[in-house]
mmCIF file of C-alpha atoms in Angstrom:
data_model
loop_
_atom_site.group_PDB
_atom_site.id
_atom_site.type_symbol
_atom_site.label_atom_id
_atom_site.label_comp_id
_atom_site.label_asym_id
_atom_site.label_seq_id
_atom_site.Cartn_x
_atom_site.Cartn_y
_atom_site.Cartn_z
ATOM 1 C CA SER L 1 1.527 5.316 -15.996
ATOM 2 C CA SER L 2 2.266 7.535 -18.978
ATOM 3 C CA ASN L 3 5.419 5.619 -19.961
ATOM 4 C CA PRO L 4 4.454 2.710 -22.243
ATOM 5 C CA LEU L 5 7.570 0.738 -21.327
ATOM 6 C CA ASN L 6 6.449 0.501 -17.695
ATOM 7 C CA ARG L 7 3.767 -1.986 -18.773
ATOM 8 C CA LEU L 8 6.395 -4.320 -20.226
ATOM 9 C CA GLY L 9 7.819 -5.606 -16.960
ATOM 10 C CA ARG L 10 7.459 -9.368 -17.319
ATOM 11 C CA ARG L 11 10.511 -11.575 -17.809
ATOM 12 C CA GLY L 12 11.824 -11.848 -21.339
ATOM 13 C CA THR L 13 10.576 -8.402 -22.339
ATOM 14 C CA LEU L 14 12.096 -4.967 -22.433
ATOM 15 C CA ARG L 15 11.670 -2.736 -19.438
ATOM 16 C CA LEU L 16 12.634 0.728 -18.373
ATOM 17 C CA LEU L 17 15.802 0.682 -16.283
ATOM 18 C CA PRO L 18 16.184 0.746 -13.365
ATOM 19 C CA SER L 19 13.360 -1.630 -12.591
ATOM 20 C CA SER L 20 11.833 -2.819 -9.348
ATOM 21 C CA ASP L 21 12.462 -6.468 -10.288
ATOM 22 C CA ALA L 22 15.499 -7.985 -8.538
ATOM 23 C CA HIS L 23 16.072 -10.438 -11.437
ATOM 24 C CA PHE L 24 16.351 -7.601 -13.961
ATOM 25 C CA ASP L 25 18.463 -5.507 -11.596
ATOM 26 C CA ALA L 26 20.935 -8.402 -11.213
ATOM 27 C CA ILE L 27 21.199 -8.758 -15.001
ATOM 28 C CA ALA L 28 21.643 -5.011 -15.447
ATOM 29 C CA GLU L 29 24.448 -4.953 -12.882
ATOM 30 C CA GLN L 30 26.525 -7.567 -14.722
ATOM 31 C CA ARG L 31 29.804 -6.065 -15.821
ATOM 32 C CA ARG L 32 30.171 -5.412 -19.530
ATOM 33 C CA TRP L 33 33.316 -4.528 -21.370
ATOM 34 C CA LEU L 34 31.543 -2.346 -23.911
ATOM 35 C CA VAL L 35 28.064 -0.790 -24.021
ATOM 36 C CA PHE L 36 26.631 0.756 -27.190
ATOM 37 C CA GLY L 37 23.929 3.380 -27.100
ATOM 38 C CA LEU L 38 21.530 3.845 -30.018
ATOM 39 C CA SER L 39 18.655 6.228 -30.521
ATOM 40 C CA SER L 40 15.667 5.455 -32.691
ATOM 41 C CA ILE L 41 12.630 7.410 -33.872
ATOM 42 C CA ARG L 42 9.628 6.540 -36.006
ATOM 43 C CA ARG L 43 10.442 6.543 -39.730
ATOM 44 C CA PRO L 44 7.688 6.821 -42.339
ATOM 45 C CA LYS L 45 9.127 4.413 -44.923
ATOM 46 C CA ILE L 46 11.686 2.058 -43.362
ATOM 47 C CA ASP L 47 12.841 1.049 -39.913
ATOM 48 C CA TYR L 48 16.574 0.595 -39.533
ATOM 49 C CA LEU L 49 16.560 -0.443 -35.873
ATOM 50 C CA GLY L 50 16.043 -4.170 -36.452
ATOM 51 C CA ILE L 51 18.676 -4.314 -39.184
ATOM 52 C CA THR L 52 21.178 -2.394 -37.057
ATOM 53 C CA LEU L 53 20.627 -4.521 -33.941
ATOM 54 C CA SER L 54 20.789 -7.771 -35.908
ATOM 55 C CA GLN L 55 24.095 -6.760 -37.487
ATOM 56 C CA LEU L 56 25.564 -5.649 -34.168
ATOM 57 C CA PHE L 57 24.580 -8.849 -32.375
ATOM 58 C CA GLN L 58 25.883 -10.987 -35.262
ATOM 59 C CA ASN L 59 29.218 -9.213 -35.374
ATOM 60 C CA LEU L 60 29.691 -8.684 -31.647
ATOM 61 C CA ASP L 61 29.478 -12.299 -30.620
ATOM 62 C CA SER L 62 30.416 -11.642 -27.041
ATOM 63 C CA ASN L 63 28.628 -11.644 -23.723
ATOM 64 C CA ASP L 64 30.870 -8.748 -22.719
ATOM 65 C CA THR L 65 28.882 -6.233 -24.772
ATOM 66 C CA ALA L 66 25.455 -4.710 -24.304
ATOM 67 C CA ILE L 67 23.247 -2.326 -26.271
ATOM 68 C CA VAL L 68 20.934 0.318 -24.839
ATOM 69 C CA VAL L 69 18.304 1.623 -27.255
ATOM 70 C CA HIS L 70 16.675 4.972 -26.593
ATOM 71 C CA LEU L 71 13.200 4.913 -28.120
ATOM 72 C CA ALA L 72 13.294 8.656 -28.686
ATOM 73 C CA ASP L 73 9.971 9.282 -30.426
ATOM 74 C CA PHE L 74 7.156 10.778 -28.326
ATOM 75 C CA ASN L 75 4.472 8.801 -30.154
ATOM 76 C CA LYS L 76 3.376 6.404 -27.394
ATOM 77 C CA SER L 77 1.836 3.958 -29.838
ATOM 78 C CA TRP L 78 5.096 3.670 -31.772
ATOM 79 C CA VAL L 79 7.118 3.280 -28.562
ATOM 80 C CA SER L 80 4.840 0.476 -27.300
ATOM 81 C CA LYS L 81 4.774 -1.276 -30.679
ATOM 82 C CA THR L 82 8.549 -1.044 -31.060
ATOM 83 C CA ALA L 83 9.185 -2.274 -27.513
ATOM 84 C CA ARG L 84 6.907 -5.291 -28.094
ATOM 85 C CA TRP L 85 8.601 -6.014 -31.414
ATOM 86 C CA LEU L 86 12.063 -5.802 -29.850
ATOM 87 C CA GLY L 87 10.902 -8.125 -27.059
ATOM 88 C CA ASP L 88 9.760 -10.704 -29.607
ATOM 89 C CA ALA L 89 12.674 -10.328 -32.025
ATOM 90 C CA PHE L 90 15.517 -10.259 -29.480
ATOM 91 C CA THR L 91 14.237 -12.492 -26.670
ATOM 92 C CA ASP L 92 17.583 -14.216 -26.054
ATOM 93 C CA GLU L 93 19.570 -10.977 -25.991
ATOM 94 C CA ILE L 94 17.130 -9.436 -23.537
ATOM 95 C CA ALA L 95 17.103 -12.499 -21.285
ATOM 96 C CA VAL L 96 20.874 -12.346 -20.772
ATOM 97 C CA GLY L 97 21.010 -8.567 -20.399
ATOM 98 C CA ARG L 98 22.588 -7.715 -23.744
ATOM 99 C CA LEU L 99 19.684 -5.503 -24.879
ATOM 100 C CA HIS L 100 17.948 -2.783 -22.871
ATOM 101 C CA ALA L 101 15.571 -0.009 -23.896
ATOM 102 C CA ILE L 102 14.828 3.349 -22.383
ATOM 103 C CA HIS L 103 12.278 6.035 -23.151
ATOM 104 C CA ALA L 104 12.377 9.537 -21.717
ATOM 105 C CA PRO L 105 9.106 11.418 -21.254
ATOM 106 C CA GLN L 106 8.541 14.526 -23.350
ATOM 107 C CA ARG L 107 8.375 16.632 -20.198
ATOM 108 C CA LEU L 108 10.786 16.022 -17.374
#
């Protein structure tokens, strides 16, 4: 598949929603009071995504919130690398459905 997030379908990792995994679908269907949407692209000098997510999760200490990150860059290598990094850095948040990632193809 041309979408790098489709290869990240195992438990405890990010995946493109909706998924074909009933476990992930059940987590995604949990009701949330507030959902934040962020967009991120590749930056040549510094990456703000990790800092931003860390601050949000620290200050929004609630299971009633979720964050959806749009990995908006079309560089497939960056998207895959960032998705793997997010999966490693935010394992707990992903496992309980507080962090999701999406990536739209360049051509729809």
